[in-house]
Amino acid sequence: MFGYQITRKNFLKSLATGVACLTVLGILLSCSGGNGPEPEPNFIIIFTDDQGYGDIGVFGATDIATPNLDRMADEGVQFTNFYVGSPVCTPSRAAILTGSYPKRIGLQRGVLFPSYTTGLHPDEITIADLLKEKGYATACIGKWHLGR
């Protein structure tokens, strides 16, 4: 009918190959699971002011030694394209912490210092809140600049 007839021998070879492939795939999938779910990956967000792409060793810097950052980059995943919500620290920090445009949360202007009475609303959901729900320990180290 189709101009091609498969012999019994070729059919059994194809069937055996398919079963073998599925068996190997099943073994690989069951081995990757181990004795339970894999632990969630650790991750660190390093958010700096005025750092250029080539300012750490892994991206070509030669005048500043950054061995710890270079090692982290070598052992982990590097995201090399990134956009901030603003070129100013308060709105850009608000954006990365909340996933919102700074204007939506009222932090689109200038820098908020510790003495300011305004800031990131305490009810705003941040990446830290979402990570804590997943069992992560979270920390913010460095300048805050999001008000009180």
Tab-separated table of N, CA and C in Angstrom:
chain	number	residue	atom	x	y	z
A	1	MET	N	0.813	-1.193	0.000
A	1	MET	CA	0.000	0.000	0.000
A	1	MET	C	0.860	1.262	0.000
A	2	PHE	N	1.899	1.317	0.849
A	2	PHE	CA	2.757	2.488	0.903
A	2	PHE	C	4.045	2.287	0.110
A	3	GLY	N	4.224	1.155	-0.488
A	3	GLY	CA	5.422	0.895	-1.262
A	3	GLY	C	6.588	0.439	-0.405
A	4	TYR	N	6.376	0.257	0.902
A	4	TYR	CA	7.441	-0.189	1.786
A	4	TYR	C	6.863	-1.204	2.742
A	5	GLN	N	7.494	-2.358	2.789
A	5	GLN	CA	7.052	-3.392	3.714
A	5	GLN	C	8.177	-3.688	4.684
A	6	ILE	N	7.847	-3.689	5.943
A	6	ILE	CA	8.838	-3.960	6.970
A	6	ILE	C	8.845	-5.463	7.237
A	7	THR	N	10.019	-5.991	7.344
A	7	THR	CA	10.124	-7.418	7.651
A	7	THR	C	9.928	-7.607	9.146
A	8	ARG	N	9.606	-8.832	9.501
A	8	ARG	CA	9.418	-9.147	10.917
A	8	ARG	C	10.697	-8.868	11.701
A	9	LYS	N	11.838	-9.191	11.113
A	9	LYS	CA	13.129	-8.993	11.762
A	9	LYS	C	13.373	-7.494	12.026
A	10	ASN	N	13.131	-6.628	11.044
A	10	ASN	CA	13.324	-5.191	11.212
A	10	ASN	C	12.316	-4.611	12.204
A	11	PHE	N	11.100	-5.114	12.201
A	11	PHE	CA	10.095	-4.665	13.157
A	11	PHE	C	10.556	-4.977	14.575
A	12	LEU	N	11.037	-6.199	14.817
A	12	LEU	CA	11.484	-6.581	16.151
A	12	LEU	C	12.720	-5.782	16.578
A	13	LYS	N	13.622	-5.489	15.638
A	13	LYS	CA	14.782	-4.653	15.954
A	13	LYS	C	14.334	-3.251	16.374
A	14	SER	N	13.409	-2.679	15.630
A	14	SER	CA	12.909	-1.339	15.941
A	14	SER	C	12.200	-1.332	17.282
A	15	LEU	N	11.388	-2.375	17.533
A	15	LEU	CA	10.675	-2.475	18.795
A	15	LEU	C	11.659	-2.618	19.955
A	16	ALA	N	12.665	-3.441	19.799
A	16	ALA	CA	13.663	-3.645	20.846
A	16	ALA	C	14.444	-2.349	21.105
A	17	THR	N	14.795	-1.639	20.067
A	17	THR	CA	15.505	-0.369	20.220
A	17	THR	C	14.639	0.643	20.966
A	18	GLY	N	13.374	0.732	20.614
A	18	GLY	CA	12.454	1.651	21.288
A	18	GLY	C	12.289	1.317	22.757
A	19	VAL	N	12.123	0.028	23.071
A	19	VAL	CA	11.980	-0.395	24.467
A	19	VAL	C	13.255	-0.097	25.237
A	20	ALA	N	14.395	-0.338	24.638
A	20	ALA	CA	15.674	-0.061	25.298
A	20	ALA	C	15.827	1.429	25.583
A	21	CYS	N	15.467	2.262	24.628
A	21	CYS	CA	15.563	3.717	24.823
A	21	CYS	C	14.640	4.180	25.946
A	22	LEU	N	13.421	3.676	25.957
A	22	LEU	CA	12.477	4.055	27.011
A	22	LEU	C	12.942	3.556	28.377
A	23	THR	N	13.541	2.389	28.421
A	23	THR	CA	14.055	1.849	29.677
A	23	THR	C	15.181	2.722	30.212
A	24	VAL	N	16.128	3.075	29.344
A	24	VAL	CA	17.245	3.935	29.749
A	24	VAL	C	16.720	5.290	30.209
A	25	LEU	N	15.758	5.854	29.493
A	25	LEU	CA	15.183	7.126	29.882
A	25	LEU	C	14.522	7.022	31.256
A	26	GLY	N	13.783	5.953	31.487
A	26	GLY	CA	13.141	5.744	32.792
A	26	GLY	C	14.155	5.628	33.906
A	27	ILE	N	15.246	4.921	33.656
A	27	ILE	CA	16.307	4.783	34.665
A	27	ILE	C	16.935	6.139	34.964
A	28	LEU	N	17.224	6.905	33.921
A	28	LEU	CA	17.827	8.216	34.119
A	28	LEU	C	16.899	9.139	34.904
A	29	LEU	N	15.624	9.118	34.584
A	29	LEU	CA	14.673	9.971	35.296
A	29	LEU	C	14.532	9.549	36.752
A	30	SER	N	14.503	8.253	37.017
A	30	SER	CA	14.360	7.810	38.402
A	30	SER	C	15.627	8.064	39.200
A	31	CYS	N	16.791	8.007	38.552
A	31	CYS	CA	18.049	8.275	39.252
A	31	CYS	C	18.197	9.748	39.581
A	32	SER	N	17.692	10.602	38.718
A	32	SER	CA	17.858	12.026	38.974
A	32	SER	C	17.036	12.477	40.168
A	33	GLY	N	15.981	11.742	40.513
A	33	GLY	CA	15.146	12.096	41.650
A	33	GLY	C	15.750	11.699	42.975
A	34	GLY	N	16.638	10.753	43.006
A	34	GLY	CA	17.254	10.303	44.253
A	34	GLY	C	16.207	9.756	45.210
A	35	ASN	N	16.373	10.048	46.489
A	35	ASN	CA	15.445	9.568	47.508
A	35	ASN	C	14.349	10.567	47.823
A	36	GLY	N	14.253	11.591	47.073
A	36	GLY	CA	13.238	12.609	47.302
A	36	GLY	C	13.448	13.748	46.331
A	37	PRO	N	12.703	14.791	46.519
A	37	PRO	CA	12.872	15.917	45.605
A	37	PRO	C	14.242	16.562	45.771
A	38	GLU	N	14.757	17.063	44.658
A	38	GLU	CA	16.046	17.750	44.720
A	38	GLU	C	15.879	19.042	45.509
A	39	PRO	N	16.907	19.425	46.256
A	39	PRO	CA	16.802	20.682	47.006
A	39	PRO	C	16.718	21.869	46.055
A	40	GLU	N	16.037	22.894	46.510
A	40	GLU	CA	15.956	24.113	45.711
A	40	GLU	C	17.353	24.722	45.606
A	41	PRO	N	17.660	25.363	44.485
A	41	PRO	CA	18.996	25.946	44.344
A	41	PRO	C	19.153	27.184	45.216
A	42	ASN	N	20.371	27.425	45.645
A	42	ASN	CA	20.687	28.670	46.329
A	42	ASN	C	20.882	29.740	45.272
A	43	PHE	N	20.546	30.951	45.599
A	43	PHE	CA	20.878	32.024	44.673
A	43	PHE	C	21.126	33.311	45.429
A	44	ILE	N	21.960	34.127	44.819
A	44	ILE	CA	22.350	35.404	45.394
A	44	ILE	C	22.154	36.461	44.321
A	45	ILE	N	21.488	37.538	44.687
A	45	ILE	CA	21.364	38.672	43.782
A	45	ILE	C	22.341	39.724	44.274
A	46	ILE	N	23.286	40.078	43.431
A	46	ILE	CA	24.238	41.133	43.762
A	46	ILE	C	23.826	42.333	42.922
A	47	PHE	N	23.390	43.368	43.610
A	47	PHE	CA	22.840	44.547	42.949
A	47	PHE	C	23.698	45.736	43.340
A	48	THR	N	24.489	46.244	42.416
A	48	THR	CA	25.452	47.290	42.744
A	48	THR	C	25.140	48.577	41.992
A	49	ASP	N	25.597	49.677	42.545
A	49	ASP	CA	25.479	50.972	41.871
A	49	ASP	C	26.729	51.208	41.032
A	50	ASP	N	26.534	51.730	39.860
A	50	ASP	CA	27.629	52.202	39.006
A	50	ASP	C	28.664	51.137	38.661
A	51	GLN	N	28.260	49.884	38.587
A	51	GLN	CA	29.194	48.835	38.176
A	51	GLN	C	29.002	48.575	36.695
A	52	GLY	N	30.097	48.580	35.980
A	52	GLY	CA	30.049	48.290	34.554
A	52	GLY	C	30.174	46.797	34.293
A	53	TYR	N	29.811	46.391	33.085
A	53	TYR	CA	29.843	44.982	32.713
A	53	TYR	C	31.239	44.384	32.890
A	54	GLY	N	32.258	45.122	32.536
A	54	GLY	CA	33.620	44.597	32.596
A	54	GLY	C	34.367	44.927	33.872
A	55	ASP	N	33.639	45.181	34.958
A	55	ASP	CA	34.288	45.574	36.200
A	55	ASP	C	34.641	44.414	37.128
A	56	ILE	N	34.318	43.188	36.756
A	56	ILE	CA	34.755	42.026	37.539
A	56	ILE	C	35.519	41.098	36.614
A	57	GLY	N	36.388	40.309	37.223
A	57	GLY	CA	37.308	39.482	36.450
A	57	GLY	C	36.657	38.559	35.446
A	58	VAL	N	35.560	37.928	35.817
A	58	VAL	CA	34.923	36.962	34.925
A	58	VAL	C	34.472	37.605	33.607
A	59	PHE	N	34.275	38.919	33.627
A	59	PHE	CA	33.863	39.624	32.416
A	59	PHE	C	34.976	40.490	31.845
A	60	GLY	N	36.212	40.258	32.281
A	60	GLY	CA	37.339	40.906	31.642
A	60	GLY	C	38.117	41.926	32.429
A	61	ALA	N	37.723	42.262	33.648
A	61	ALA	CA	38.464	43.261	34.428
A	61	ALA	C	39.861	42.740	34.740
A	62	THR	N	40.832	43.606	34.590
A	62	THR	CA	42.206	43.232	34.921
A	62	THR	C	42.793	44.117	36.011
A	63	ASP	N	42.189	45.268	36.273
A	63	ASP	CA	42.757	46.176	37.261
A	63	ASP	C	42.216	45.954	38.665
A	64	ILE	N	41.128	45.208	38.829
A	64	ILE	CA	40.561	44.907	40.146
A	64	ILE	C	40.430	43.388	40.260
A	65	ALA	N	40.978	42.810	41.317
A	65	ALA	CA	40.870	41.363	41.537
A	65	ALA	C	39.531	41.060	42.210
A	66	THR	N	38.757	40.170	41.594
A	66	THR	CA	37.448	39.778	42.155
A	66	THR	C	37.337	38.256	42.194
A	67	PRO	N	38.240	37.578	42.909
A	67	PRO	CA	38.272	36.108	42.853
A	67	PRO	C	37.004	35.437	43.366
A	68	ASN	N	36.377	35.976	44.403
A	68	ASN	CA	35.164	35.339	44.927
A	68	ASN	C	33.993	35.491	43.970
A	69	LEU	N	33.830	36.664	43.402
A	69	LEU	CA	32.770	36.857	42.405
A	69	LEU	C	33.037	36.000	41.168
A	70	ASP	N	34.296	35.927	40.767
A	70	ASP	CA	34.654	35.108	39.601
A	70	ASP	C	34.332	33.638	39.855
A	71	ARG	N	34.637	33.153	41.052
A	71	ARG	CA	34.356	31.755	41.383
A	71	ARG	C	32.842	31.495	41.400
A	72	MET	N	32.096	32.421	41.989
A	72	MET	CA	30.634	32.266	41.997
A	72	MET	C	30.096	32.201	40.569
A	73	ALA	N	30.616	33.053	39.705
A	73	ALA	CA	30.172	33.068	38.312
A	73	ALA	C	30.545	31.769	37.605
A	74	ASP	N	31.746	31.262	37.875
A	74	ASP	CA	32.193	30.015	37.242
A	74	ASP	C	31.378	28.802	37.695
A	75	GLU	N	30.970	28.801	38.966
A	75	GLU	CA	30.252	27.647	39.525
A	75	GLU	C	28.740	27.737	39.356
A	76	GLY	N	28.244	28.888	38.972
A	76	GLY	CA	26.802	29.075	38.906
A	76	GLY	C	26.329	29.446	37.520
A	77	VAL	N	25.187	30.072	37.489
A	77	VAL	CA	24.575	30.530	36.245
A	77	VAL	C	24.799	32.027	36.144
A	78	GLN	N	25.181	32.477	34.980
A	78	GLN	CA	25.406	33.901	34.765
A	78	GLN	C	24.292	34.460	33.887
A	79	PHE	N	23.636	35.485	34.366
A	79	PHE	CA	22.658	36.201	33.563
A	79	PHE	C	23.347	37.470	33.083
A	80	THR	N	23.572	37.571	31.795
A	80	THR	CA	24.405	38.648	31.274
A	80	THR	C	23.613	39.802	30.671
A	81	ASN	N	22.310	39.713	30.622
A	81	ASN	CA	21.480	40.827	30.154
A	81	ASN	C	20.527	41.194	31.271
A	82	PHE	N	20.532	42.463	31.636
A	82	PHE	CA	19.732	42.884	32.775
A	82	PHE	C	19.337	44.340	32.594
A	83	TYR	N	18.118	44.635	32.933
A	83	TYR	CA	17.631	46.006	32.886
A	83	TYR	C	17.101	46.378	34.255
A	84	VAL	N	17.363	47.593	34.680
A	84	VAL	CA	16.872	48.067	35.967
A	84	VAL	C	15.642	48.940	35.745
A	85	GLY	N	14.856	49.093	36.803
A	85	GLY	CA	13.654	49.904	36.719
A	85	GLY	C	13.945	51.393	36.655
A	86	SER	N	15.169	51.776	37.020
A	86	SER	CA	15.547	53.188	37.054
A	86	SER	C	17.063	53.280	37.201
A	87	PRO	N	17.665	54.385	36.754
A	87	PRO	CA	19.103	54.554	36.972
A	87	PRO	C	19.435	55.090	38.364
A	88	VAL	N	18.428	55.268	39.212
A	88	VAL	CA	18.617	55.790	40.562
A	88	VAL	C	18.357	54.661	41.556
A	89	CYS	N	19.100	54.630	42.665
A	89	CYS	CA	19.083	53.467	43.547
A	89	CYS	C	17.730	53.155	44.186
A	90	THR	N	16.985	54.111	44.728
A	90	THR	CA	15.718	53.789	45.383
A	90	THR	C	14.728	53.140	44.414
A	91	PRO	N	14.434	53.742	43.273
A	91	PRO	CA	13.469	53.101	42.383
A	91	PRO	C	13.963	51.767	41.811
A	92	SER	N	15.258	51.651	41.556
A	92	SER	CA	15.753	50.387	41.006
A	92	SER	C	15.692	49.266	42.045
A	93	ARG	N	15.978	49.578	43.311
A	93	ARG	CA	15.872	48.574	44.377
A	93	ARG	C	14.407	48.180	44.594
A	94	ALA	N	13.518	49.160	44.566
A	94	ALA	CA	12.096	48.868	44.727
A	94	ALA	C	11.613	47.942	43.614
A	95	ALA	N	12.072	48.175	42.408
A	95	ALA	CA	11.658	47.360	41.266
A	95	ALA	C	12.149	45.920	41.393
A	96	ILE	N	13.411	45.740	41.759
A	96	ILE	CA	13.938	44.371	41.833
A	96	ILE	C	13.339	43.600	43.008
A	97	LEU	N	13.035	44.294	44.095
A	97	LEU	CA	12.458	43.610	45.251
A	97	LEU	C	10.987	43.249	45.062
A	98	THR	N	10.256	44.081	44.329
A	98	THR	CA	8.812	43.861	44.196
A	98	THR	C	8.386	43.317	42.843
A	99	GLY	N	9.237	43.470	41.843
A	99	GLY	CA	8.840	43.072	40.495
A	99	GLY	C	7.877	44.059	39.863
A	100	SER	N	7.763	45.239	40.448
A	100	SER	CA	6.840	46.272	39.958
A	100	SER	C	7.611	47.472	39.432
A	101	TYR	N	6.964	48.203	38.543
A	101	TYR	CA	7.538	49.477	38.138
A	101	TYR	C	7.549	50.397	39.356
A	102	PRO	N	8.616	51.164	39.549
A	102	PRO	CA	8.697	52.043	40.713
A	102	PRO	C	7.506	53.003	40.836
A	103	LYS	N	6.981	53.479	39.736
A	103	LYS	CA	5.852	54.418	39.789
A	103	LYS	C	4.620	53.761	40.402
A	104	ARG	N	4.401	52.466	40.144
A	104	ARG	CA	3.231	51.789	40.692
A	104	ARG	C	3.253	51.757	42.210
A	105	ILE	N	4.447	51.695	42.787
A	105	ILE	CA	4.540	51.628	44.248
A	105	ILE	C	4.984	52.954	44.861
A	106	GLY	N	4.969	54.029	44.052
A	106	GLY	CA	5.233	55.371	44.560
A	106	GLY	C	6.677	55.670	44.897
A	107	LEU	N	7.609	54.939	44.303
A	107	LEU	CA	9.028	55.168	44.613
A	107	LEU	C	9.832	55.494	43.361
A	108	GLN	N	9.275	56.341	42.529
A	108	GLN	CA	9.921	56.640	41.259
A	108	GLN	C	10.879	57.824	41.306
A	109	ARG	N	10.906	58.574	42.410
A	109	ARG	CA	11.725	59.788	42.453
A	109	ARG	C	12.884	59.666	43.430
A	110	GLY	N	14.043	60.022	42.979
A	110	GLY	CA	15.193	60.216	43.847
A	110	GLY	C	15.552	59.091	44.802
A	111	VAL	N	16.308	59.467	45.805
A	111	VAL	CA	16.826	58.528	46.795
A	111	VAL	C	16.141	58.776	48.130
A	112	LEU	N	15.677	57.708	48.769
A	112	LEU	CA	15.103	57.814	50.110
A	112	LEU	C	16.174	57.469	51.136
A	113	PHE	N	16.414	58.380	52.036
A	113	PHE	CA	17.406	58.169	53.086
A	113	PHE	C	16.705	57.737	54.375
A	114	PRO	N	17.441	57.216	55.357
A	114	PRO	CA	16.834	56.711	56.594
A	114	PRO	C	15.952	57.721	57.326
A	115	SER	N	16.225	58.992	57.185
A	115	SER	CA	15.438	59.994	57.906
A	115	SER	C	14.078	60.259	57.249
A	116	TYR	N	13.877	59.789	56.047
A	116	TYR	CA	12.614	60.044	55.353
A	116	TYR	C	11.494	59.233	55.996
A	117	THR	N	10.318	59.818	56.037
A	117	THR	CA	9.174	59.128	56.653
A	117	THR	C	8.395	58.287	55.646
A	118	THR	N	8.690	58.400	54.375
A	118	THR	CA	8.021	57.581	53.354
A	118	THR	C	8.922	56.413	52.999
A	119	GLY	N	8.390	55.499	52.225
A	119	GLY	CA	9.204	54.375	51.786
A	119	GLY	C	8.370	53.249	51.235
A	120	LEU	N	8.995	52.118	51.071
A	120	LEU	CA	8.317	50.931	50.577
A	120	LEU	C	7.216	50.549	51.561
A	121	HIS	N	6.007	50.425	51.072
A	121	HIS	CA	4.875	50.123	51.944
A	121	HIS	C	5.083	48.752	52.596
A	122	PRO	N	4.835	48.627	53.900
A	122	PRO	CA	5.071	47.356	54.595
A	122	PRO	C	4.218	46.197	54.071
A	123	ASP	N	3.097	46.494	53.429
A	123	ASP	CA	2.242	45.430	52.882
A	123	ASP	C	2.647	45.000	51.480
A	124	GLU	N	3.644	45.673	50.903
A	124	GLU	CA	4.083	45.320	49.553
A	124	GLU	C	4.726	43.932	49.587
A	125	ILE	N	4.369	43.081	48.661
A	125	ILE	CA	4.952	41.735	48.581
A	125	ILE	C	6.289	41.837	47.860
A	126	THR	N	7.320	41.307	48.496
A	126	THR	CA	8.664	41.360	47.918
A	126	THR	C	9.134	39.952	47.550
A	127	ILE	N	10.237	39.904	46.837
A	127	ILE	CA	10.831	38.623	46.484
A	127	ILE	C	11.196	37.842	47.747
A	128	ALA	N	11.581	38.546	48.807
A	128	ALA	CA	11.909	37.873	50.075
A	128	ALA	C	10.679	37.181	50.656
A	129	ASP	N	9.521	37.824	50.585
A	129	ASP	CA	8.281	37.205	51.073
A	129	ASP	C	7.987	35.914	50.319
A	130	LEU	N	8.119	35.960	49.009
A	130	LEU	CA	7.824	34.783	48.186
A	130	LEU	C	8.827	33.660	48.429
A	131	LEU	N	10.083	34.034	48.622
A	131	LEU	CA	11.106	33.020	48.887
A	131	LEU	C	10.921	32.376	50.258
A	132	LYS	N	10.527	33.159	51.253
A	132	LYS	CA	10.288	32.604	52.585
A	132	LYS	C	9.171	31.573	52.544
A	133	GLU	N	8.140	31.817	51.721
A	133	GLU	CA	7.051	30.840	51.571
A	133	GLU	C	7.563	29.511	51.020
A	134	LYS	N	8.659	29.559	50.269
A	134	LYS	CA	9.255	28.351	49.692
A	134	LYS	C	10.318	27.735	50.592
A	135	GLY	N	10.506	28.302	51.797
A	135	GLY	CA	11.464	27.738	52.745
A	135	GLY	C	12.858	28.322	52.678
A	136	TYR	N	13.050	29.358	51.897
A	136	TYR	CA	14.366	29.983	51.805
A	136	TYR	C	14.623	30.887	53.010
A	137	ALA	N	15.887	30.990	53.396
A	137	ALA	CA	16.325	32.020	54.334
A	137	ALA	C	16.742	33.205	53.477
A	138	THR	N	16.339	34.398	53.865
A	138	THR	CA	16.645	35.571	53.054
A	138	THR	C	17.382	36.609	53.889
A	139	ALA	N	18.123	37.462	53.198
A	139	ALA	CA	18.833	38.547	53.871
A	139	ALA	C	19.067	39.661	52.869
A	140	CYS	N	19.143	40.867	53.380
A	140	CYS	CA	19.514	42.032	52.588
A	140	CYS	C	20.731	42.634	53.264
A	141	ILE	N	21.822	42.699	52.548
A	141	ILE	CA	23.069	43.216	53.105
A	141	ILE	C	23.474	44.421	52.266
A	142	GLY	N	23.757	45.518	52.931
A	142	GLY	CA	24.157	46.717	52.208
A	142	GLY	C	23.148	47.820	52.384
A	143	LYS	N	23.192	48.788	51.519
A	143	LYS	CA	22.293	49.917	51.689
A	143	LYS	C	20.873	49.563	51.296
A	144	TRP	N	19.939	50.129	51.972
A	144	TRP	CA	18.518	49.850	51.789
A	144	TRP	C	17.906	50.921	50.880
A	145	HIS	N	17.966	52.156	51.277
A	145	HIS	CA	17.480	53.295	50.517
A	145	HIS	C	16.036	53.146	50.054
A	146	LEU	N	15.221	52.476	50.863
A	146	LEU	CA	13.794	52.351	50.555
A	146	LEU	C	12.937	52.968	51.661
A	147	GLY	N	13.503	53.882	52.408
A	147	GLY	CA	12.760	54.565	53.460
A	147	GLY	C	12.605	53.697	54.702
A	148	ARG	N	11.635	54.101	55.518
A	148	ARG	CA	11.436	53.382	56.791
A	148	ARG	C	10.715	52.070	56.596
